[in-house]
Coordinates of C-alpha atoms in Angstrom, one line a residue:
M134 CA -63.2 84.0 -24.4
A135 CA -59.8 83.1 -23.1
E136 CA -58.2 80.2 -25.3
L137 CA -55.9 77.3 -23.8
H138 CA -53.9 75.1 -25.7
V139 CA -53.3 71.7 -24.7
S140 CA -50.8 68.9 -26.2
K141 CA -48.4 66.4 -25.3
K142 CA -44.7 66.6 -25.2
S143 CA -41.8 64.8 -24.3
I144 CA -38.9 66.4 -22.2
S145 CA -37.0 66.5 -25.4
K146 CA -39.5 67.7 -27.9
L147 CA -40.5 70.7 -25.3
F148 CA -37.2 71.8 -24.3
S149 CA -35.3 71.5 -28.0
E150 CA -38.3 73.7 -28.8
M151 CA -37.1 76.5 -27.0
Q152 CA -34.3 77.6 -29.6
D153 CA -34.0 81.3 -29.6
R154 CA -36.6 81.5 -26.6
K155 CA -36.5 81.1 -22.8
F156 CA -38.8 79.3 -20.3
I157 CA -39.1 82.5 -17.7
I158 CA -40.3 82.4 -14.3
P159 CA -42.0 85.4 -13.4
D160 CA -42.2 87.5 -10.9
F161 CA -45.0 86.8 -9.0
Q162 CA -43.6 83.0 -8.9
R163 CA -42.0 81.3 -5.8
P164 CA -38.2 81.0 -5.8
Y165 CA -37.0 77.3 -6.8
K166 CA -38.0 75.4 -3.1
W167 CA -37.4 72.0 -4.5
D168 CA -34.9 69.4 -1.9
V169 CA -33.1 66.8 -1.9
E170 CA -35.5 64.3 -1.3
K171 CA -37.9 65.6 -4.0
C172 CA -35.0 65.1 -6.7
E173 CA -34.6 61.5 -5.0
T174 CA -38.3 60.5 -5.4
L175 CA -38.0 62.2 -9.1
W176 CA -34.6 60.1 -10.1
N177 CA -36.0 56.6 -8.2
D178 CA -39.6 57.1 -10.0
V179 CA -37.7 57.5 -13.5
E180 CA -34.7 54.8 -12.6
N181 CA -37.8 52.4 -11.8
F182 CA -39.7 53.1 -15.0
T183 CA -36.6 52.8 -17.3
V184 CA -36.0 49.1 -16.5
T185 CA -40.0 48.2 -16.0
D186 CA -42.7 49.8 -17.8
A187 CA -40.3 51.8 -20.6
K188 CA -39.4 48.3 -21.7
T189 CA -43.0 47.8 -22.9
N190 CA -42.8 51.5 -25.2
S191 CA -45.0 53.0 -22.2
D192 CA -45.0 56.8 -21.4
Y193 CA -43.8 58.3 -17.7
F194 CA -46.0 60.8 -17.1
L195 CA -45.1 64.3 -15.2
G196 CA -48.1 66.1 -14.9
T197 CA -48.5 69.5 -16.4
I198 CA -46.9 73.0 -16.8
V199 CA -49.2 76.2 -17.5
S200 CA -47.7 79.1 -18.9
Y201 CA -48.3 82.0 -21.5
I202 CA -46.4 83.3 -24.4
N203 CA -45.3 86.8 -23.3
K204 CA -44.6 89.5 -26.0
E205 CA -40.8 88.1 -26.4
K206 CA -42.0 84.8 -27.2
N207 CA -40.7 83.6 -24.5
L208 CA -42.7 80.7 -22.2
E209 CA -43.8 82.5 -18.7
I210 CA -44.1 79.7 -16.5
I211 CA -47.5 79.8 -14.2
D212 CA -47.2 76.3 -12.6
G213 CA -44.5 73.9 -13.0
Q214 CA -41.4 76.0 -12.4
Q215 CA -40.2 73.4 -10.0
R216 CA -40.0 70.6 -12.3
V217 CA -39.1 72.3 -14.9
T218 CA -36.3 73.6 -13.4
S219 CA -35.2 70.6 -11.7
F220 CA -35.5 68.7 -15.2
F221 CA -32.9 71.2 -16.7
L222 CA -30.7 70.1 -13.3
L223 CA -30.9 66.3 -14.4
L224 CA -29.7 66.8 -17.8
R225 CA -27.0 69.5 -17.1
A226 CA -25.5 66.3 -14.8
F227 CA -26.3 63.8 -17.9
Y228 CA -24.4 66.3 -19.9
R229 CA -21.6 66.6 -17.5
K230 CA -20.8 62.9 -17.3
L231 CA -21.2 62.3 -21.1
E232 CA -18.4 65.3 -21.3
N233 CA -16.0 63.4 -19.2
M234 CA -16.8 59.7 -21.3
I235 CA -15.0 59.1 -24.1
E236 CA -16.5 59.9 -27.2
D237 CA -18.2 57.3 -29.5
E238 CA -21.5 57.5 -31.9
D239 CA -23.3 56.8 -28.5
V240 CA -21.7 59.6 -26.4
V241 CA -22.0 61.9 -29.2
G242 CA -25.9 61.1 -30.1
L243 CA -26.6 61.8 -26.6
K244 CA -25.0 65.2 -26.3
N245 CA -26.3 66.1 -29.6
Q246 CA -29.9 65.4 -28.2
I247 CA -29.3 66.9 -24.6
A248 CA -27.5 70.4 -25.5
P249 CA -30.5 71.7 -27.4
C250 CA -32.4 71.1 -24.4
I251 CA -30.4 73.5 -22.0
W252 CA -28.9 75.7 -24.6
D253 CA -29.3 77.4 -28.2
I254 CA -27.6 75.5 -30.5
N255 CA -25.6 76.8 -34.4
P256 CA -28.4 75.6 -36.9
I257 CA -25.6 74.9 -39.3
S258 CA -23.3 73.1 -37.1
Q259 CA -26.2 71.9 -34.6
K260 CA -23.4 72.7 -32.3
V261 CA -23.3 74.5 -29.2
S262 CA -21.4 77.7 -29.6
E263 CA -22.2 79.7 -26.4
K264 CA -22.9 77.5 -23.0
T265 CA -24.3 81.3 -22.0
K266 CA -27.3 80.9 -24.2
I267 CA -29.9 79.1 -21.5
H268 CA -33.0 78.3 -22.1
I269 CA -34.4 79.3 -18.6
E270 CA -34.3 82.9 -16.9
S271 CA -35.5 83.4 -13.3
L272 CA -37.0 86.7 -12.4
V273 CA -38.3 85.9 -9.0
A274 CA -34.7 84.7 -7.7
T275 CA -32.1 86.8 -6.8
E276 CA -29.1 87.6 -8.7
E277 CA -26.8 85.4 -6.4
D278 CA -29.3 82.6 -6.6
N279 CA -29.6 83.5 -10.6
D280 CA -25.6 83.7 -11.1
T281 CA -25.3 80.3 -9.3
F282 CA -28.1 78.4 -11.2
H283 CA -26.7 80.1 -15.1
K284 CA -23.2 78.9 -13.7
I285 CA -24.2 75.8 -13.1
L286 CA -25.9 75.3 -16.2
E287 CA -23.1 76.6 -18.3
T288 CA -20.0 75.1 -16.6
G289 CA -21.5 71.9 -15.2
S290 CA -20.0 72.7 -11.9
T291 CA -20.7 73.9 -8.7
I292 CA -19.0 75.1 -5.1
D293 CA -19.1 72.3 -2.6
S294 CA -19.6 74.5 -0.3
A295 CA -22.8 75.7 -1.8
T296 CA -25.9 75.3 0.5
D297 CA -28.7 76.8 -2.2
N298 CA -31.2 74.5 -3.6
Y299 CA -29.7 74.7 -6.9
S300 CA -26.1 73.8 -5.8
I301 CA -27.2 70.9 -3.6
N302 CA -29.8 69.4 -5.7
Y303 CA -27.3 69.4 -9.3
R304 CA -24.6 67.6 -6.9
F305 CA -27.0 65.2 -6.2
F306 CA -28.1 64.4 -9.8
K307 CA -24.4 64.3 -10.8
K308 CA -23.6 61.6 -8.0
Q309 CA -26.5 59.5 -9.2
C310 CA -25.7 59.8 -13.0
D311 CA -21.9 59.1 -11.8
E312 CA -22.9 56.2 -9.8
Y313 CA -25.8 54.7 -12.1
A314 CA -22.9 54.7 -14.9
E315 CA -20.8 52.7 -12.9
T316 CA -22.8 50.5 -11.5
N317 CA -25.0 49.9 -14.7
P318 CA -23.2 50.8 -17.4
M319 CA -25.0 49.2 -20.2
Q320 CA -28.4 50.6 -18.8
W321 CA -26.9 54.1 -18.1
K322 CA -27.6 55.1 -21.8
R323 CA -31.2 53.7 -21.8
L324 CA -32.0 55.7 -18.7
C325 CA -30.4 58.8 -20.5
I326 CA -33.0 57.9 -23.6
T327 CA -36.1 57.5 -21.4
I328 CA -35.6 60.7 -19.4
L329 CA -35.8 62.7 -22.8
Q330 CA -37.9 60.3 -25.2
K331 CA -40.4 58.9 -22.6
C332 CA -41.1 61.4 -20.0
I333 CA -44.0 63.0 -21.0
I334 CA -45.3 66.6 -19.9
L335 CA -48.8 68.0 -20.5
P336 CA -48.2 71.8 -21.5
I337 CA -51.6 74.1 -21.1
E338 CA -50.9 77.4 -22.8
C339 CA -52.8 80.8 -21.7
D340 CA -53.3 83.4 -24.4
T341 CA -53.3 86.4 -21.4
T342 CA -51.4 87.0 -18.3
E343 CA -54.6 88.0 -16.4
T344 CA -55.5 84.0 -17.3
A345 CA -52.2 82.6 -16.7
L346 CA -52.7 84.8 -12.6
T347 CA -56.3 83.4 -12.5
I348 CA -55.5 79.6 -13.1
F349 CA -51.9 80.3 -10.7
S350 CA -54.6 81.1 -8.0
T351 CA -57.1 78.5 -8.7
L352 CA -54.8 75.8 -8.7
N353 CA -53.3 77.3 -5.1
D354 CA -56.8 78.0 -3.5
R355 CA -56.8 73.9 -4.2
G356 CA -54.0 72.7 -2.1
L357 CA -51.2 72.9 -3.9
P358 CA -48.0 73.6 -1.4
L359 CA -46.9 77.2 -1.8
A360 CA -46.3 79.5 1.0
D361 CA -48.6 81.9 2.3
S362 CA -46.3 84.9 1.2
D363 CA -46.2 83.4 -2.5
I364 CA -49.8 83.7 -2.4
F365 CA -49.8 87.4 -1.0
K366 CA -47.3 88.2 -3.6
A367 CA -49.2 87.2 -6.6
Q368 CA -52.1 89.1 -4.9
I369 CA -50.4 92.1 -4.5
Y370 CA -49.0 91.5 -8.3
R371 CA -52.3 91.5 -9.9
Y372 CA -53.3 94.5 -8.0
L373 CA -51.0 96.7 -9.5
E374 CA -51.8 98.4 -12.4
T375 CA -48.9 99.8 -14.5
E376 CA -46.0 98.2 -15.6
H377 CA -43.6 100.4 -13.8
K378 CA -45.2 99.4 -10.5
R379 CA -45.1 95.7 -11.1
Q380 CA -41.5 96.0 -12.1
E381 CA -40.7 98.2 -9.0
F382 CA -42.8 95.2 -6.7
T383 CA -41.1 92.7 -8.0
N384 CA -37.7 94.2 -7.4
T385 CA -38.2 95.2 -4.0
W386 CA -39.6 91.6 -3.2
K387 CA -36.2 90.5 -4.5
D388 CA -34.7 92.5 -2.0
L389 CA -37.4 91.2 0.6
T390 CA -36.3 87.7 -0.2
Q391 CA -32.8 88.2 0.1
I392 CA -32.9 90.6 3.4
C393 CA -35.0 87.2 4.6
K394 CA -32.1 84.8 4.0
D395 CA -29.8 87.3 5.5
A396 CA -31.9 86.9 8.9
K397 CA -32.3 83.4 8.7
I398 CA -36.3 83.8 8.5
S399 CA -39.1 83.3 5.6
I400 CA -41.0 85.8 4.6
D401 CA -44.2 84.0 6.0
D402 CA -42.3 84.8 9.1
V403 CA -42.7 88.4 8.9
F404 CA -46.0 88.5 7.6
R405 CA -46.9 86.7 11.0
Y406 CA -45.2 89.7 12.8
Y407 CA -46.7 92.5 10.7
T408 CA -50.5 90.8 11.2
H409 CA -49.9 91.7 15.4
I410 CA -49.2 95.3 14.2
L411 CA -52.4 95.3 11.9
R412 CA -54.0 93.7 14.6
A413 CA -53.2 95.8 17.6
R414 CA -54.1 99.1 15.6
N415 CA -57.5 97.9 15.4
N416 CA -57.3 97.0 19.2
D417 CA -57.7 93.5 18.1
K418 CA -57.3 90.9 20.7
S419 CA -59.7 88.0 19.6
K420 CA -57.8 84.3 18.7
E421 CA -55.0 84.3 16.0
V422 CA -56.0 83.1 13.0
G423 CA -53.9 81.1 10.1
L424 CA -51.9 83.4 8.3
R425 CA -53.5 83.0 5.0
K426 CA -57.2 83.5 6.1
F427 CA -55.9 86.9 8.4
Y428 CA -54.7 88.6 4.9
A429 CA -57.3 86.8 2.5
E430 CA -60.2 88.7 4.6
N431 CA -62.1 90.8 2.3
K432 CA -60.7 89.8 -0.9
Y433 CA -57.5 90.6 0.3
S434 CA -58.1 93.9 1.4
R435 CA -54.6 93.9 3.7
L436 CA -52.5 93.6 1.1
K437 CA -53.4 96.5 -1.1
V438 CA -52.6 99.2 1.8
E439 CA -50.5 101.6 0.2
N440 CA -47.5 101.0 3.0
L441 CA -47.7 97.7 3.3
I442 CA -45.1 96.3 1.6
S443 CA -42.7 99.0 3.0
E444 CA -43.4 98.4 6.3
I445 CA -42.9 94.6 5.9
M446 CA -39.3 95.5 4.2
E447 CA -38.6 98.1 7.6
L448 CA -39.8 95.0 9.8
A449 CA -37.5 92.2 7.5
N450 CA -34.8 95.0 7.9
F451 CA -35.0 95.1 11.6
W452 CA -34.9 91.6 12.1
R453 CA -32.0 90.7 9.9
Y454 CA -30.0 93.1 12.3
I455 CA -31.9 91.4 15.1
N456 CA -30.4 88.1 14.1
V457 CA -27.4 88.6 12.4
N458 CA -26.0 91.7 14.0
K459 CA -24.1 92.4 10.1
V460 CA -26.5 94.5 8.2
P461 CA -24.6 96.9 5.5
E462 CA -23.2 100.3 6.8
D463 CA -25.1 102.4 4.3
E464 CA -28.2 100.4 5.9
V465 CA -27.7 100.8 9.5
K466 CA -30.6 103.0 11.2
Y467 CA -30.6 101.9 14.7
E468 CA -27.6 101.0 16.9
F469 CA -28.1 98.1 20.2
S470 CA -26.2 98.6 22.9
K471 CA -24.6 95.5 24.7
D472 CA -27.6 95.0 27.5
T473 CA -30.1 95.4 24.8
R474 CA -28.4 92.2 22.6
K475 CA -28.1 90.7 25.9
Y476 CA -31.7 90.5 26.4
L477 CA -32.5 89.7 23.3
H478 CA -30.1 87.0 23.2
C479 CA -31.9 85.3 26.8
L480 CA -35.5 85.9 24.2
T481 CA -33.8 83.6 21.4
C482 CA -33.6 80.9 23.9
Y483 CA -37.1 81.1 24.7
P484 CA -39.3 78.3 24.0
N485 CA -41.9 79.8 21.4
E486 CA -41.8 83.3 19.1
F487 CA -44.7 85.2 20.9
W488 CA -42.2 87.6 22.3
K489 CA -41.3 88.8 18.8
Y490 CA -45.1 89.6 18.0
A491 CA -44.7 92.6 21.1
T492 CA -40.9 93.1 19.6
S493 CA -42.4 93.8 16.3
V494 CA -45.1 95.9 17.6
F495 CA -42.5 98.2 19.9
F496 CA -40.3 98.7 16.8
L497 CA -42.8 100.0 14.1
K498 CA -44.1 102.5 17.0
N499 CA -40.7 103.8 17.8
K500 CA -38.4 103.3 15.6
D501 CA -37.8 107.1 14.7
S502 CA -37.4 107.8 18.6
E503 CA -34.2 109.1 19.3
T504 CA -34.2 107.3 22.7
F505 CA -34.9 104.2 21.0
D506 CA -32.5 101.8 22.1
I507 CA -33.1 102.9 25.9
D508 CA -36.4 102.5 25.6
F509 CA -36.3 98.9 23.7
C510 CA -33.6 97.8 26.6
K511 CA -36.2 98.6 29.1
M512 CA -39.0 97.1 26.8
L513 CA -37.0 93.6 26.6
Q514 CA -36.5 93.5 30.2
K515 CA -40.2 93.8 31.4
L516 CA -41.2 91.6 28.5
V517 CA -38.0 88.7 29.5
A518 CA -39.1 88.9 33.3
F519 CA -43.2 88.2 32.3
L520 CA -42.3 85.5 30.0
F521 CA -40.0 83.8 31.8
A522 CA -41.9 84.3 35.0
K523 CA -44.9 83.2 33.7
F524 CA -43.7 79.8 31.9
I525 CA -42.0 78.8 35.5
E526 CA -45.9 79.0 36.9
A527 CA -47.7 78.2 33.5
P528 CA -45.4 76.2 31.0
S529 CA -47.4 76.4 28.2
V530 CA -48.2 79.0 25.0
N531 CA -52.1 79.2 26.2
A532 CA -50.7 80.8 29.1
I533 CA -49.5 83.3 27.7
K534 CA -51.2 84.1 24.5
D535 CA -53.8 86.8 25.6
D536 CA -51.4 88.7 27.6
I537 CA -49.3 88.7 24.4
Y538 CA -52.3 90.3 22.7
T539 CA -53.1 92.6 25.1
S540 CA -49.8 93.9 25.3
C541 CA -49.1 94.6 21.8
I542 CA -52.6 96.3 22.0
S543 CA -51.0 98.6 24.9
L544 CA -47.6 99.2 23.4
Q545 CA -49.7 100.5 20.2
N546 CA -51.6 102.7 22.3
Q547 CA -50.1 103.6 25.3
N548 CA -46.6 102.6 24.6
Q549 CA -45.9 100.5 27.2
L550 CA -46.3 96.7 28.5
Q551 CA -49.7 95.5 30.5
F552 CA -49.6 92.3 31.7
K553 CA -51.8 90.3 34.4
I554 CA -49.2 88.1 36.9
T555 CA -49.1 87.9 40.5
L556 CA -45.5 87.2 41.9
N557 CA -45.7 84.5 44.7
E558 CA -42.3 84.6 45.9
E559 CA -42.2 81.4 47.7
L560 CA -44.5 79.7 45.4
L561 CA -42.0 80.7 42.6
N562 CA -39.2 79.6 44.7
Q563 CA -40.6 76.0 44.5
Q564 CA -41.5 76.2 41.0
I565 CA -38.0 77.1 39.3
D566 CA -36.9 73.6 40.7
S567 CA -39.3 71.9 38.1
H568 CA -37.8 73.4 34.8
S569 CA -34.2 72.5 35.6
S570 CA -34.5 70.2 32.6
S571 CA -37.5 71.9 31.0
K572 CA -37.2 74.0 27.7
L573 CA -36.7 76.9 29.5
S574 CA -34.0 75.9 31.7
R575 CA -31.4 77.0 29.0
A576 CA -33.0 80.5 29.2
L577 CA -33.0 80.6 33.0
L578 CA -29.4 79.8 32.8
L579 CA -28.2 82.1 30.0
L580 CA -30.4 84.9 32.5
Y581 CA -28.9 84.1 35.6
A582 CA -25.2 84.7 33.7
Y583 CA -26.4 88.3 31.7
L584 CA -27.3 89.4 35.8
H585 CA -23.9 88.5 36.6
P586 CA -22.8 92.5 37.7
N587 CA -19.4 91.9 36.0
Q588 CA -21.0 90.8 32.8
S589 CA -20.6 93.4 30.4
E590 CA -19.6 91.1 27.1
L591 CA -22.0 89.2 25.2
I592 CA -22.0 85.3 25.9
P593 CA -21.4 83.1 22.4
D594 CA -24.6 81.7 20.9
T595 CA -22.8 78.6 20.9
F596 CA -22.8 78.4 24.5
D597 CA -23.1 74.9 26.3
I598 CA -24.5 74.2 29.5
E599 CA -21.9 72.6 31.7
H600 CA -22.5 70.0 34.5
I601 CA -19.8 71.3 37.2
F602 CA -20.3 68.0 39.0
P603 CA -20.0 66.0 36.0
K604 CA -22.8 63.4 35.1
K605 CA -20.4 60.7 33.8
W606 CA -18.1 59.7 36.8
Q607 CA -14.4 58.6 36.7
D608 CA -15.1 56.0 39.4
T609 CA -17.9 54.6 41.4
N610 CA -17.3 56.8 44.6
Y611 CA -16.7 60.9 45.4
N612 CA -16.3 62.0 48.7
G613 CA -18.4 59.7 49.8
W614 CA -20.9 60.6 47.5
N615 CA -22.4 57.3 45.5
I616 CA -24.3 57.7 42.3
S617 CA -27.9 57.0 43.1
D618 CA -27.4 60.0 45.8
A619 CA -25.5 62.1 43.0
A620 CA -28.3 61.8 40.5
L621 CA -30.7 63.8 42.6
Y622 CA -28.2 66.6 42.4
L623 CA -26.7 66.5 38.8
D624 CA -29.4 68.6 36.8
R625 CA -30.2 70.7 39.5
F626 CA -29.6 74.5 38.4
G627 CA -27.0 74.6 41.4
N628 CA -25.0 72.3 39.7
K629 CA -25.3 74.1 35.8
I630 CA -23.8 76.7 34.3
V631 CA -23.4 78.4 30.8
F632 CA -19.7 77.8 29.5
E633 CA -18.1 78.5 26.2
K634 CA -18.0 75.4 24.0
K635 CA -14.6 74.7 23.0
L636 CA -13.5 75.2 27.2
N637 CA -16.4 72.8 27.5
I638 CA -15.2 70.1 25.6
Q639 CA -11.5 70.9 26.8
A640 CA -12.7 70.6 30.2
G641 CA -14.5 67.1 29.7
N642 CA -15.8 65.2 32.5
G643 CA -13.0 66.2 35.1
Y644 CA -14.0 66.9 38.6
F645 CA -14.0 70.2 40.1
G646 CA -10.7 70.7 41.0
I647 CA -9.1 69.9 38.1
K648 CA -11.4 72.0 36.0
K649 CA -11.5 75.1 37.4
Q650 CA -7.8 75.6 35.3
K651 CA -10.6 76.0 32.3
Y652 CA -13.1 77.9 34.1
S653 CA -10.1 80.4 34.5
S654 CA -10.0 81.4 30.6
S655 CA -13.5 81.8 30.7
K656 CA -15.1 84.8 29.5
I657 CA -18.1 84.5 31.3
A658 CA -18.4 86.1 34.8
C659 CA -20.3 83.3 37.1
V660 CA -17.9 81.1 34.9
L661 CA -14.8 82.8 36.3
D662 CA -16.2 83.0 40.2
L663 CA -15.9 79.3 40.2
S664 CA -12.6 79.5 38.9
K665 CA -11.3 81.4 42.6
Y666 CA -13.9 79.4 44.5
H667 CA -12.5 78.1 48.0
K668 CA -12.9 74.7 47.6
N669 CA -11.6 71.9 45.6
D670 CA -14.4 69.7 45.7
W671 CA -18.0 70.5 44.4
V672 CA -20.5 68.8 46.3
K673 CA -24.2 68.7 47.8
D674 CA -23.8 71.9 50.1
D675 CA -22.2 73.6 47.1
I676 CA -24.8 72.9 44.9
E677 CA -27.4 74.1 47.1
L678 CA -25.5 77.0 48.2
K679 CA -25.6 78.2 44.3
E680 CA -28.9 77.0 43.9
A681 CA -30.0 79.3 46.1
N682 CA -28.4 82.4 44.8
F683 CA -29.5 81.3 41.2
K684 CA -33.4 81.5 42.6
S685 CA -32.6 84.8 44.4
N686 CA -31.0 86.8 41.7
L687 CA -34.2 85.6 39.2
I688 CA -37.0 86.5 41.3
S689 CA -35.3 89.6 42.2
F690 CA -35.0 90.3 38.6
F691 CA -38.3 89.5 38.2
K692 CA -39.7 91.4 41.1
D693 CA -38.1 94.8 39.6
Q694 CA -39.4 94.3 36.7
L695 CA -42.7 93.5 37.4
S696 CA -43.5 95.4 40.3

């Protein structure tokens, strides 16, 4: 029968007991996720407790930490690692403040209490001999994040521009320490003592890994806020039979974490895309269920498939290449042409992510094809045409769901998209008008720019939407056009273009004749056309003429792709 050891310990006692030992964040845990908001809540709670209940000798209960002692006598944390990690950052911030203070008996005493919580100390001198001997190590963090965390604990400093959670939260704690010491100099040391001696944790120690993993799954099945992929990771880890396979999986998961970080997506995102690949392989076009529920069916049987992780890795790498377009040369397996990139750019401006499901199915189906880019570009053109035309007709997610599910299946089975849509050119021409300020307007204007025959280069991701006739007037009348009349035309597609952000700022709210000079510096073909426009005025007739061209080009594209 599994044994559990439960005790009550202060932060000082729990952390300082780790001499020649470490807290270990195991492979199957999630990375450090606490944000400043959670750190601020912790700080405010402890600060308030210090000036109230702590004075009556009460304790501040921080909750439980579930762990087990591994073969190296280190304490592997199963639940509570977010709090433990945050307290290491908090204690280091206090110690950094003490390092910069004039040493008196109080300062020396506080340093001597904090030091053994963070580092090993010399058993004779009772001083820190080497600040690299830290009492915590994460086996789940990437090498980059681990280096950052350890450097903070070693040096007490971080790079100001660093955006990882360790750096952001440490800077927050350090700022709070500095400000509190300045505004409450008599209370600051008391706050430090309160954290060390009055903040209480209830450690629960398990005797085996299996017991710890069971507790981990049980705790998180009851609603603690883990990402779905954290659960998947723990489940996959449990099914691996040998230590070698577990270590191999752990290393692969770290690589996956870094790839997703580079791609600016989550691991949950990749698993969500992969669900539609699995659904397509099973000809499943039923209503989509939650991510965790999908993989939890039949006792997580989908996570036991041998090639799962290899396909997840390939899919993550694919999306990294799409989103970043900067992949190490030795990892580049496919090249995208500029035409392919153009349609991908348009889809990134689409109001929802359903296009990514069909794209993911196409990728795994065709990734080894010698004509991948050519075929991919053709598929994307058709996908853009359908999704944009369908949204113009019915601007809701429900209008495209079934078609996307069906298309995923047709891509898997026949390697082609299948949609149900009837283009009514006259109706479509009218419906486009209603989208000049909708969620689709940015994507439509970008597509229009790319359809220009002279648009060979990619348009910057940071493009602005320029109002050719300015929204803010420099006077109350322009060529007989008053504000109330102009209001009907300012937001129409005929008065808008995509424009480089820097040039748009420089052009400001000047009138058309003045802005033409800035238009001439653009690398966007439809903007360059405006710089050569035969008139220096831009009024109703010009807007209507351009809008007719805008609609005509879009509808022609839709018809060509969907006929």
